[in-house]
Coordinates of C-alpha atoms in Angstrom, one line a residue:
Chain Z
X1 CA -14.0 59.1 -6.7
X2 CA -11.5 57.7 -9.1
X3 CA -9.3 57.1 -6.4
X4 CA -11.9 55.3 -4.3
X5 CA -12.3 53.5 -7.9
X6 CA -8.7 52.4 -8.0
X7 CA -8.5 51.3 -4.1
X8 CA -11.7 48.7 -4.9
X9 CA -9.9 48.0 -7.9
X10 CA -6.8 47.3 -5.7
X11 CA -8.5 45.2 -3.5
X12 CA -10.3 43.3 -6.1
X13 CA -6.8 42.2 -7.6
X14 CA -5.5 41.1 -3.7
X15 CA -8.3 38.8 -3.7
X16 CA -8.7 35.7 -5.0
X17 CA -11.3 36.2 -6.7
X18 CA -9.8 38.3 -9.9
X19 CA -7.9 35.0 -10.9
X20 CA -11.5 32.7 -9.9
X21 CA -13.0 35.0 -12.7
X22 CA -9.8 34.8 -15.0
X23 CA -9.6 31.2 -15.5
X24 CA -12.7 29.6 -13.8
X25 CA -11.2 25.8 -14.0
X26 CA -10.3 26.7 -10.2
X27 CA -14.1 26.1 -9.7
X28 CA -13.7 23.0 -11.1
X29 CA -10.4 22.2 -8.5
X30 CA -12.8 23.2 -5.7
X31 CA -15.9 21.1 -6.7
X32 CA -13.8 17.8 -7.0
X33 CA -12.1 18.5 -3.4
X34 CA -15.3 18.8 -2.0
X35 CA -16.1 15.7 -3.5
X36 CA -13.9 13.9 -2.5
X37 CA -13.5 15.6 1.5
X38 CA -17.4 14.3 1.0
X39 CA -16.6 10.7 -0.2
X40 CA -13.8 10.6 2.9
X41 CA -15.9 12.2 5.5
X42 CA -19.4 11.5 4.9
X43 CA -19.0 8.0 2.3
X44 CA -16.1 6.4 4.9
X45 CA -13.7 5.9 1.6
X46 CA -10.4 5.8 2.8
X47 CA -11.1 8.9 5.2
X48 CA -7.3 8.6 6.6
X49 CA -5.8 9.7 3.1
X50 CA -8.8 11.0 1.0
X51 CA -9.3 13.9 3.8
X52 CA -5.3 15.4 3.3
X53 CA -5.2 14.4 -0.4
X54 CA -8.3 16.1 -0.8
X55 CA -7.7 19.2 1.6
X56 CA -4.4 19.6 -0.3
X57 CA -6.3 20.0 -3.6
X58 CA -8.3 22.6 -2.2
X59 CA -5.1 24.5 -0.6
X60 CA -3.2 24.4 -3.9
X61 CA -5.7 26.1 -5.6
X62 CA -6.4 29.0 -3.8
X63 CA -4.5 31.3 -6.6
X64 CA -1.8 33.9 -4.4
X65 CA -1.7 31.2 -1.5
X66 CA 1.7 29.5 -3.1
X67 CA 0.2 26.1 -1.5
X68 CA 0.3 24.3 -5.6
X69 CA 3.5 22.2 -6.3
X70 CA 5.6 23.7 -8.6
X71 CA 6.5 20.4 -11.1
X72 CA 10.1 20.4 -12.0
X73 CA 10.5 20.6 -15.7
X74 CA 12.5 17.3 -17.3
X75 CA 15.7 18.9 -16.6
X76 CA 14.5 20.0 -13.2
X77 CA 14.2 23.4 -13.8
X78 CA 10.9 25.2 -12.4
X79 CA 9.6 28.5 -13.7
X80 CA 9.2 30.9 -10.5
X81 CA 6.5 33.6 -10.2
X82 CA 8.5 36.3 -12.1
X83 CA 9.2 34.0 -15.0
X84 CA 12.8 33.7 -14.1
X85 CA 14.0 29.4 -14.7
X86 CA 16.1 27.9 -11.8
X87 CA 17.3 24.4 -11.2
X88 CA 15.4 23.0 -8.3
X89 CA 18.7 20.6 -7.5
X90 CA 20.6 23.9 -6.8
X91 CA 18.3 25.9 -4.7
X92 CA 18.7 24.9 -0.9
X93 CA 15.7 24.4 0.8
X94 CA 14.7 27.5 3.1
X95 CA 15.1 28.8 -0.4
X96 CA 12.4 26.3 -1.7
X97 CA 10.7 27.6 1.2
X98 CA 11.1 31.4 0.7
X99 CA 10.5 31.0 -3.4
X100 CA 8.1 28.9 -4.2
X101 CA 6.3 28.6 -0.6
X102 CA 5.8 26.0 2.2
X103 CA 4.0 23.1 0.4
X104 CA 6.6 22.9 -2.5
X105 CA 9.2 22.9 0.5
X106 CA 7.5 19.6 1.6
X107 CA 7.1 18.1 -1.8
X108 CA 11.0 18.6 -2.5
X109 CA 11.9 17.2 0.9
X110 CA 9.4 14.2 1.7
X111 CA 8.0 13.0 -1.7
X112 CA 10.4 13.8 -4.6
X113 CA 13.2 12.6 -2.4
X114 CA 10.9 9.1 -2.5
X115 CA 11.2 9.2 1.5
X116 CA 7.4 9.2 2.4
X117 CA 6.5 5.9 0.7
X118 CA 9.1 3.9 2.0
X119 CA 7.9 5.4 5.6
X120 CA 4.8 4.3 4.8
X121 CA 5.5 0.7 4.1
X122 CA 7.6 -0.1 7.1
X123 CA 4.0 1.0 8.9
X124 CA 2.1 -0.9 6.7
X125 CA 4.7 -3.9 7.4
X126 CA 4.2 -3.3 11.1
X127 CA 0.5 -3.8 10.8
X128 CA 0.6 -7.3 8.2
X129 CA 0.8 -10.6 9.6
X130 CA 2.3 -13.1 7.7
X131 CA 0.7 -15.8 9.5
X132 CA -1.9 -16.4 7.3
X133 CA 0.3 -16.5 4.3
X134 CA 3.3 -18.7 5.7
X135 CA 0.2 -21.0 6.9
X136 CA -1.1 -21.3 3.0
X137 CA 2.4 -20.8 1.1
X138 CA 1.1 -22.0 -2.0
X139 CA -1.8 -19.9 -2.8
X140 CA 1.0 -17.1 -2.6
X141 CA 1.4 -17.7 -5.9
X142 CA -1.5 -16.0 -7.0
X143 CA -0.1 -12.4 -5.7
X144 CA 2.2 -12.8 -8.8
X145 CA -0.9 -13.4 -11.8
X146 CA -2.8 -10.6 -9.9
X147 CA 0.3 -8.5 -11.3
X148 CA -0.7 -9.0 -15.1
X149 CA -3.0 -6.1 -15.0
X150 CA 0.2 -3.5 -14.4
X151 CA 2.0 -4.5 -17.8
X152 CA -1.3 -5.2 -19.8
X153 CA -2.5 -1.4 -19.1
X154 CA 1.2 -0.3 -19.6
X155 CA 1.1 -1.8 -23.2
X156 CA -2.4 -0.1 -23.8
X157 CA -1.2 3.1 -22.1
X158 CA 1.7 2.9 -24.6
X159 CA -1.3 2.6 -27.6
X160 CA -3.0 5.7 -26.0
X161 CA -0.1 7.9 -26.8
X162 CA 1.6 8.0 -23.0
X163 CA 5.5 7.6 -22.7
X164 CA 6.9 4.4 -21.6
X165 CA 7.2 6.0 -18.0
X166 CA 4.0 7.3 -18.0
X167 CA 2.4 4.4 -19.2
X168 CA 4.1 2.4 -16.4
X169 CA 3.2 4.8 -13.5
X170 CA -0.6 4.5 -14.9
X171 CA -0.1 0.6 -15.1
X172 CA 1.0 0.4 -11.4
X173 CA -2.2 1.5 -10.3
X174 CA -3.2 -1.9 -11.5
X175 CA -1.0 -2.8 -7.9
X176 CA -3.6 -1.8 -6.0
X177 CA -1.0 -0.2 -3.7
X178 CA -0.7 3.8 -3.0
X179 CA 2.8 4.1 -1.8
X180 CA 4.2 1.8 -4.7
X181 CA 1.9 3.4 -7.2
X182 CA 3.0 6.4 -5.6
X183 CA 6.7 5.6 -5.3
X184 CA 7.3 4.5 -9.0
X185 CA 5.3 7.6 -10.5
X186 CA 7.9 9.8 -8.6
X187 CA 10.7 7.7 -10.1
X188 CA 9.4 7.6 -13.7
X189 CA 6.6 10.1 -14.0
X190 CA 6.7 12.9 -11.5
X191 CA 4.6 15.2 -13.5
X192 CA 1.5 12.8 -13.3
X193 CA 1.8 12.0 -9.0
X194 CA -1.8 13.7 -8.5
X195 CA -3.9 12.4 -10.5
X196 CA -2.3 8.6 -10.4
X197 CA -2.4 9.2 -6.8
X198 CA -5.7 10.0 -6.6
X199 CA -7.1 7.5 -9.1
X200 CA -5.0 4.6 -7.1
X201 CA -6.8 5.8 -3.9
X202 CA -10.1 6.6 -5.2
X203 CA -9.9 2.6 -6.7
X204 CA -8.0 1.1 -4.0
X205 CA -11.5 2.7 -1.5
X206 CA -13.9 1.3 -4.3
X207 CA -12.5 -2.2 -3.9
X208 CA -16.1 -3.5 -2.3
X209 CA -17.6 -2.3 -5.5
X210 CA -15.0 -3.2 -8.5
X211 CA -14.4 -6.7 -7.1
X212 CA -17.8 -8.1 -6.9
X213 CA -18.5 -6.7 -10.7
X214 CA -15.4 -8.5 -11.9
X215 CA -16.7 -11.5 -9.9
X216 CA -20.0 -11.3 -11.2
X217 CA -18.3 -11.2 -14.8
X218 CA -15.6 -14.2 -14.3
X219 CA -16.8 -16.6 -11.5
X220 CA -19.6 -19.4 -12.1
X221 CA -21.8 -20.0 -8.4
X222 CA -20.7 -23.5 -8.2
X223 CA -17.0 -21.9 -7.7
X224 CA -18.2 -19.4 -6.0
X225 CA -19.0 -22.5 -3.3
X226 CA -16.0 -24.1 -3.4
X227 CA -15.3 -24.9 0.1
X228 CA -11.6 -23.7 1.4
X229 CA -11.7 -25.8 4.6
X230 CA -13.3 -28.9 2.8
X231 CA -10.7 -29.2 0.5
X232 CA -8.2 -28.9 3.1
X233 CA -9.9 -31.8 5.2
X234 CA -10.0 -33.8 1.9
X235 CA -6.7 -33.1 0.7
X236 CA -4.7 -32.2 4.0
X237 CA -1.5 -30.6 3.8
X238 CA 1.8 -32.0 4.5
X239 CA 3.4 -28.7 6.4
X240 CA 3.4 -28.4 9.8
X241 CA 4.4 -25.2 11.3
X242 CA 5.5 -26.1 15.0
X243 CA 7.2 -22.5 15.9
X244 CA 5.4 -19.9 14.3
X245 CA 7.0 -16.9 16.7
X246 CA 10.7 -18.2 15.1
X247 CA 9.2 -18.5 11.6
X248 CA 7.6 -15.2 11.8
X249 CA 10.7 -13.5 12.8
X250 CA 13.1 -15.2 10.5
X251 CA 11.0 -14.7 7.3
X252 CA 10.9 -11.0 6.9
X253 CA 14.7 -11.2 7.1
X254 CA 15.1 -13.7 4.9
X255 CA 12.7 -12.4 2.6
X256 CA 14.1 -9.3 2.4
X257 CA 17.9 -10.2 2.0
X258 CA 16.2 -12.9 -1.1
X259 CA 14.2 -10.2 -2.8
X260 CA 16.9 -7.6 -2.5
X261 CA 19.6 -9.7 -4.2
X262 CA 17.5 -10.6 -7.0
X263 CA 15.5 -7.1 -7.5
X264 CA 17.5 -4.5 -6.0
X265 CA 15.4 -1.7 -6.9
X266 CA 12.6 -2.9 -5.3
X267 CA 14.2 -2.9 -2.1
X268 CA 13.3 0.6 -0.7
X269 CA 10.0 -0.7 -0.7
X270 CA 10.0 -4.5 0.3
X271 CA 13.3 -3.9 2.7
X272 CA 10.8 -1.1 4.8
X273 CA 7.9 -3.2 4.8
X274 CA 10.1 -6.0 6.5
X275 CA 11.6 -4.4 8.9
X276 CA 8.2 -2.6 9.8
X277 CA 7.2 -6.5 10.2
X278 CA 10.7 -7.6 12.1
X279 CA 9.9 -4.5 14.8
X280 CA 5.9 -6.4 15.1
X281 CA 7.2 -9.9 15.0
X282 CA 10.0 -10.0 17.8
X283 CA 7.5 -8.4 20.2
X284 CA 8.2 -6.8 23.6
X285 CA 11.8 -6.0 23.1
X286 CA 10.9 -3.8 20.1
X287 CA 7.5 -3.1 21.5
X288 CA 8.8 0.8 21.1
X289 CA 10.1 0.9 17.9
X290 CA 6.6 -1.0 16.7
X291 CA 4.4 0.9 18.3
X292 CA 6.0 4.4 16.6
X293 CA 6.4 2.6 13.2
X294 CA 2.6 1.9 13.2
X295 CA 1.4 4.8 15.0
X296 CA 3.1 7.9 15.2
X297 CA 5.5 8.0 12.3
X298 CA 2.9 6.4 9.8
X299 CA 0.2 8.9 10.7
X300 CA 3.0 11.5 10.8
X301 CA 3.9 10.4 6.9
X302 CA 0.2 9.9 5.9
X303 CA -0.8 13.6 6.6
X304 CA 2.4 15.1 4.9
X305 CA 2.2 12.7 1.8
X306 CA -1.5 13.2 1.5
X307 CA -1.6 16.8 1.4
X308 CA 1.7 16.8 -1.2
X309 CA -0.2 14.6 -3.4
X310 CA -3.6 16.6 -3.2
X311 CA -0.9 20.4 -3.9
X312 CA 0.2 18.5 -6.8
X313 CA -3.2 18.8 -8.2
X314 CA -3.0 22.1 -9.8
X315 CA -5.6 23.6 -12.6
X316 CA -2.4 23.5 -14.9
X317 CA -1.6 19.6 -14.2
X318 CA -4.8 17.8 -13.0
X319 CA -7.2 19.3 -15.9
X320 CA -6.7 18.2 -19.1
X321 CA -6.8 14.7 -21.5
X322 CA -4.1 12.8 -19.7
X323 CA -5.8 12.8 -16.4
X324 CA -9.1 11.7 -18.1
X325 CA -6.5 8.2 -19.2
X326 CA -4.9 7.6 -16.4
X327 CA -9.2 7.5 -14.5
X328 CA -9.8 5.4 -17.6
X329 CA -6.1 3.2 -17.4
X330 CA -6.5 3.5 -13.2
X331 CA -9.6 1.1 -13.9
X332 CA -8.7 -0.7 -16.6
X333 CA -6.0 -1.7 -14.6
X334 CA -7.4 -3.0 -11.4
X335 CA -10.1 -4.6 -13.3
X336 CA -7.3 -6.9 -15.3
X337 CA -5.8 -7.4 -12.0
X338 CA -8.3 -9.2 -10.3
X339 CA -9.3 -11.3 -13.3
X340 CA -6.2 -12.5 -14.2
X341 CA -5.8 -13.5 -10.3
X342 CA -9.1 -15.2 -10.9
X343 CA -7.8 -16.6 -14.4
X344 CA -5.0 -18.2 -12.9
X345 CA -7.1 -20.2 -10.4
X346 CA -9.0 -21.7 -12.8
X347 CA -6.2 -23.1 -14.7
X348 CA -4.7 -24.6 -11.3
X349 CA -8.1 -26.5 -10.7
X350 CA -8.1 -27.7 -14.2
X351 CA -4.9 -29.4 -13.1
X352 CA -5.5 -29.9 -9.3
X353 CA -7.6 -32.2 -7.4
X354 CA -7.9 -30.0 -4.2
X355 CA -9.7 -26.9 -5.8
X356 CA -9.2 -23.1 -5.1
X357 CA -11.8 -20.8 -4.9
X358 CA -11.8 -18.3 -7.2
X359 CA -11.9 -15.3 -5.0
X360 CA -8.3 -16.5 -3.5
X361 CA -7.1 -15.6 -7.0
X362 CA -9.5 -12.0 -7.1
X363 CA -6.8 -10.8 -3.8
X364 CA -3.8 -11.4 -5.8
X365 CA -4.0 -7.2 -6.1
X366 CA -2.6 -6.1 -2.7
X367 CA -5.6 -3.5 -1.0
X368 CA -5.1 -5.4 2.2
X369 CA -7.0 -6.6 3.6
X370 CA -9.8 -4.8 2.4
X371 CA -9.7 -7.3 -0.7
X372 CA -9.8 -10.1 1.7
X373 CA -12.5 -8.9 3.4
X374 CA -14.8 -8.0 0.1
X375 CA -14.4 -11.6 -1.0
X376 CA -15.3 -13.4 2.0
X377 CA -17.9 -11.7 2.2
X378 CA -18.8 -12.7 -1.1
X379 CA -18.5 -16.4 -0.5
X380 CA -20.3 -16.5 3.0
X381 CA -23.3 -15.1 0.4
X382 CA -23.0 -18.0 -1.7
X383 CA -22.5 -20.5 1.4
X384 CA -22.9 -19.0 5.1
X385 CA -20.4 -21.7 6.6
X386 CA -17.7 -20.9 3.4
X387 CA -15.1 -18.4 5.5
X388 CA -12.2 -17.7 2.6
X389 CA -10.7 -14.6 4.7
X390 CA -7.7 -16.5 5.5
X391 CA -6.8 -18.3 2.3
X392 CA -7.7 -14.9 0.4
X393 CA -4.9 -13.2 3.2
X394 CA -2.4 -15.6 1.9
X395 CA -2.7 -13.9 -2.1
X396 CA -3.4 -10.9 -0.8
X397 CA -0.1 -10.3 1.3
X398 CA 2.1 -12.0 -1.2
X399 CA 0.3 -9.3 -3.5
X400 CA 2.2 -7.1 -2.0
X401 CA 5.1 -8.2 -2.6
X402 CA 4.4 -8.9 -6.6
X403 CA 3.2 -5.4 -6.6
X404 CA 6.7 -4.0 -5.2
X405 CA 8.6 -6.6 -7.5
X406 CA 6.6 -5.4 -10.0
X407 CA 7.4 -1.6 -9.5
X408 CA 11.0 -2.8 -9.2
X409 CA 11.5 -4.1 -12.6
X410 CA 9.6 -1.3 -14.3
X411 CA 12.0 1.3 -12.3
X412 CA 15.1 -0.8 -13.3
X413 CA 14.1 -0.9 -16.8
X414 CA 12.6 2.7 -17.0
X415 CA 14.0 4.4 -14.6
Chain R
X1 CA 6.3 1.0 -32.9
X2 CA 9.7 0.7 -30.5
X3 CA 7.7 1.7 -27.4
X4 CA 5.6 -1.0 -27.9
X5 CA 7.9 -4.0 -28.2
X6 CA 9.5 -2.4 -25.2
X7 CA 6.1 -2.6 -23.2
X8 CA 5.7 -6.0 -24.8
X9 CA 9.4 -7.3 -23.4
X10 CA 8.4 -5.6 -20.3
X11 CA 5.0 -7.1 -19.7
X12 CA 7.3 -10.8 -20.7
X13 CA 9.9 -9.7 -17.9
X14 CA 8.0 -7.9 -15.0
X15 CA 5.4 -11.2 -15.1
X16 CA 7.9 -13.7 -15.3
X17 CA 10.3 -11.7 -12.4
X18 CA 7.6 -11.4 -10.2
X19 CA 6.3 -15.3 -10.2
X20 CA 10.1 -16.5 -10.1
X21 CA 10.6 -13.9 -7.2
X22 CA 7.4 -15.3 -5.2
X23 CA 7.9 -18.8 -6.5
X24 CA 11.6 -18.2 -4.5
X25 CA 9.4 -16.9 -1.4
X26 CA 7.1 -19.6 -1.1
X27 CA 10.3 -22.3 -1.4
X28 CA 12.4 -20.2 1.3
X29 CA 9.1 -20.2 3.3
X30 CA 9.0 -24.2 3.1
X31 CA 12.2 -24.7 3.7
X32 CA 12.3 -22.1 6.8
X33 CA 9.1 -24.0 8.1
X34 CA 11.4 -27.4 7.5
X35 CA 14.3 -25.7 9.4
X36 CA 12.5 -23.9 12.3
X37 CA 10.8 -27.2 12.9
X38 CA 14.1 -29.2 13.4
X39 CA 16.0 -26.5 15.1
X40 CA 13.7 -24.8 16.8
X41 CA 10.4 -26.5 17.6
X42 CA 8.0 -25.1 20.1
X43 CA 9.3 -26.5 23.5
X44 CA 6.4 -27.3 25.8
X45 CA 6.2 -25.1 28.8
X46 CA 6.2 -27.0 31.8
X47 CA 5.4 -25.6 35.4
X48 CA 7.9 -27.2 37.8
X49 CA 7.3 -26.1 41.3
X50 CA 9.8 -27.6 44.0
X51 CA 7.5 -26.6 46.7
X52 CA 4.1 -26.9 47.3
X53 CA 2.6 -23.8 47.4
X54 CA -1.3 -23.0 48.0
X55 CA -4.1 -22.7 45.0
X56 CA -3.9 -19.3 43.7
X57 CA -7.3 -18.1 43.1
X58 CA -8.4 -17.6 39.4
X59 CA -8.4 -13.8 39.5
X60 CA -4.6 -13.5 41.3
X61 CA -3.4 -15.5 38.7
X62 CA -5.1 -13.2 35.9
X63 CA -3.7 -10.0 37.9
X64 CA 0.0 -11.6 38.5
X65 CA 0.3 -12.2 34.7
X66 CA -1.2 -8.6 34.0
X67 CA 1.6 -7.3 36.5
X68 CA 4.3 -9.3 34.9
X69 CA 3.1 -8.3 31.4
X70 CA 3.2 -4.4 32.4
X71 CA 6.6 -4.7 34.1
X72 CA 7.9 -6.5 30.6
X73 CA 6.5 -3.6 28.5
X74 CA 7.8 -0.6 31.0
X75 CA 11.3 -1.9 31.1
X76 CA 11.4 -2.9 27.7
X77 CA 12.0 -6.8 28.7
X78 CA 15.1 -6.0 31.3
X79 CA 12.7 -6.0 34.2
X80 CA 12.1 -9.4 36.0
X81 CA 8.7 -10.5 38.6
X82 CA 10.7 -12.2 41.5
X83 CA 7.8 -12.0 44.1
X84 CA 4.4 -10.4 43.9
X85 CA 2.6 -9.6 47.7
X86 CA 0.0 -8.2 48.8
X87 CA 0.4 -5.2 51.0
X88 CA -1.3 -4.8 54.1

């Protein structure tokens, strides 16, 4: 019998279940992934990275199942199972691997190497025309007011008790970009990937609801109505674009060799999502090299950085006080953006004779071009024939350069 | 206290980076539009034809450029349409 006892006993221990009912905060893990596979699957939110980041949570927290990332310490040592401390920059990988199990393999590899989000952008460059913003150059401007939100929140981050780094990777979720929010908080804050990751995400899918509220909050109805195409029939402009196919192709490369001289570190970024757009823009002869850039390789890079960002989501790193600031900070964040894009337009038509809507200021926060799309929306409420989708393309593109710029000069400074 | 006027000199040079960066953007943008437009302006396509040949019907014409368009995609813009016929 006591034998019989002591095999149960045995058993009881191989499961999972003796750690569940040690530390229950695994409960917890399980009920927000099921959330938020819920909120991807059933809710539509960004289903193409909500589904890994949120299967990944669930993996890593199966206790025995070695799926969690193992977060290098400051000096990059990590604490393996036995207790023993090794530097993570001196064990090869099949090491990785055999030590500390497949999904830390992948996190060492793809995301703390900072290859994944630089993937991602050359996709996300292979899928942006810059037609719409090379066709209304000068309300590119508002991509860079949109940025305020980053270094506001980085301030109050600072107020809140985070480190200068930390405080930065929580600001850039005020980018409203996952692979730069993701790309600097590898660079600066490593420890804090999951839950910024998550909270960019989780904003960047709740766009159609935080924009209209901060709309509601800053914009009058009369602005609301002001009429993109009227204005431009009013007050034509002066540039004629004769070649667009030439332009198109020139720009990225110029762009890129601009941007990279000036902010170098912002490069990995910006030079990716160029060249993602050269491969688009000079059509059949790179018709190949396109079609993997915005197909297989970007899907390829979504699944793996999704389901390392959801492993990074541990019990030990996701729940506790900082996580709570960086939901809190996440919001904050986004919320500044968009109204100081707004802000910005407003003090151009106090100066300007051919007005701006408002809303073309609200897209200054990349999320393309699901901004875009919110906030013409918003205006064909107020005015059926009022169609802003392309002006609002023009902010929201450049946004996405400000928002790289912006990550630049943070990692230059902090890095 | 020293974190703080480092997030304040931040906030001063991250905002003031980024619009100088997209201010430089939107004036290399100008000046490619001004330079593509001089160099390079759209040429109009004209259709010369040296002989006479007989009105193509609207769907040949739809299915030539969908035959052209597939050969330019499968050789990767090497191969060339001389002649399309239909067989027998």
């Amino acid at each position: 019998m006591e034998q019989f006892t002591e095999i149960l006993n045995r058993l009881y221990q191989m499961t999972a279940f003796s750690n569940i009912v040690e530390n229950p905060a695994f409960l917890i893990m399980y009920a927000l992934a099921f959330v938020l596979l819920y909120l991807g699957i059933v809710k539509k939110y960004e289903p193409l990275l909500l589904v890994p980041i949120a299967f990944g949570v669930l993996l890593a927290n199966f206790p025995g199942g070695e799926m969690g990332i193992i977060q290098a310490d400051s000096e990059g040592y990590v604490t393996l199972a036995d207790g023993t401390k090794k530097l993570i920059w001196d064990m090869p990988l099949h090491d990785i691997a055999h030590e500390l199990g497949l999904m830390n393999f992948l996190y060492y590899l793809l995301i703390k190497t900072g290859f994944l989000p630089p993937v991602i952008f050359m996709g996300v460059g292979a899928l942006t025309d810059f037609g719409p913003m090379l066709r209304n150059l000068r309300l590119s401007i508002f991509g860079a007011a949109a940025q305020f939100g980053i270094f506001a929140v980085l301030l109050i981050a600072i107020l809140m008790g985070f480190t200068p780094q930390e405080a930065a990777s929580l600001g850039i979720i005020g980018g409203a970009d996952g692979p730069t929010a993701i790309f600097t908080t590898i660079r600066l804050a490593p420890h804090l990937l999951g839950p910024i990751a998550i909270a960019a995400y989780s904003y960047m899918a709740l766009v159609p609801v935080i924009i209209p509220l901060v709309v509601r909050l800053t914009c009058t109805k009369k602005e609301l109505m002001i009429n993109m195409k009227e204005q431009e029939k009013l007050h034509p402009s002066t540039t004629e674009i004769k070649n667009l196919r030439t332009l198109k192709i020139i720009f990225p490369i110029a762009v890129t060799t601009v941007v990279a001289l000036f902010v170098p570190t912002a490069v990995p970024l910006i030079g990716m999502l160029m060249f993602g757009n050269l491969l688009k823009e000079i059509g059949s002869d790179t018709s190949r090299l396109f079609d993997a850039a915005s197909n297989s390789i970007m899907n390829t890079a979504t699944i793996f950085l999704g389901l390392c960002v959801g492993g990074t989501m541990t019990v030990e790193a996701f729940l506790n006080l900082q996580t709570i600031g960086i939901v809190i900070g996440g919001f904050l964040a986004f919320a500044l953006s968009i109204a100081s894009g707004i802000c910005m337009v407003k003090i151009f038509n106090l100066f300007s004779k051919k007005k701006i809507n408002p809303l073309v200021g609200a897209t200054g926060l990349s999320a393309v071009p699901m901004a875009s799309r919110v906030c013409n929306e918003i205006a064909t409420k107020y005015d059926v024939k009022n169609h802003v989708l392309n002006y609002c393309m023009a902010s929201n593109i450049s946004g996405v350069i400000g928002s790289a710029v912006a990550a630049g000069v943070l990692i230059s400074f902090l890095g | 206290m020293e974190n703080i006027s480092l997030a304040l000199e931040l906030m001063v040079v991250g905002m003031i980076t980024v619009f100088i960066i997209l201010m430089i953007v939107i004036q290399l943008g100008k000046w490619l539009i001004m330079g593509v437009n001089r160099i390079a302006p759209e040429q109009t396509v004209t259709h010369k034809r040296q002989t006479p040949t007989p009105a193509v019907p609207a769907a040949d014409a739809r299915t030539q450029a969908i035959i052209r368009a597939a050969v330019d995609r499968i050789t990767g813009g090497r191969g060339q349409v001389k002649n399309i016929e239909r067989l027998p």
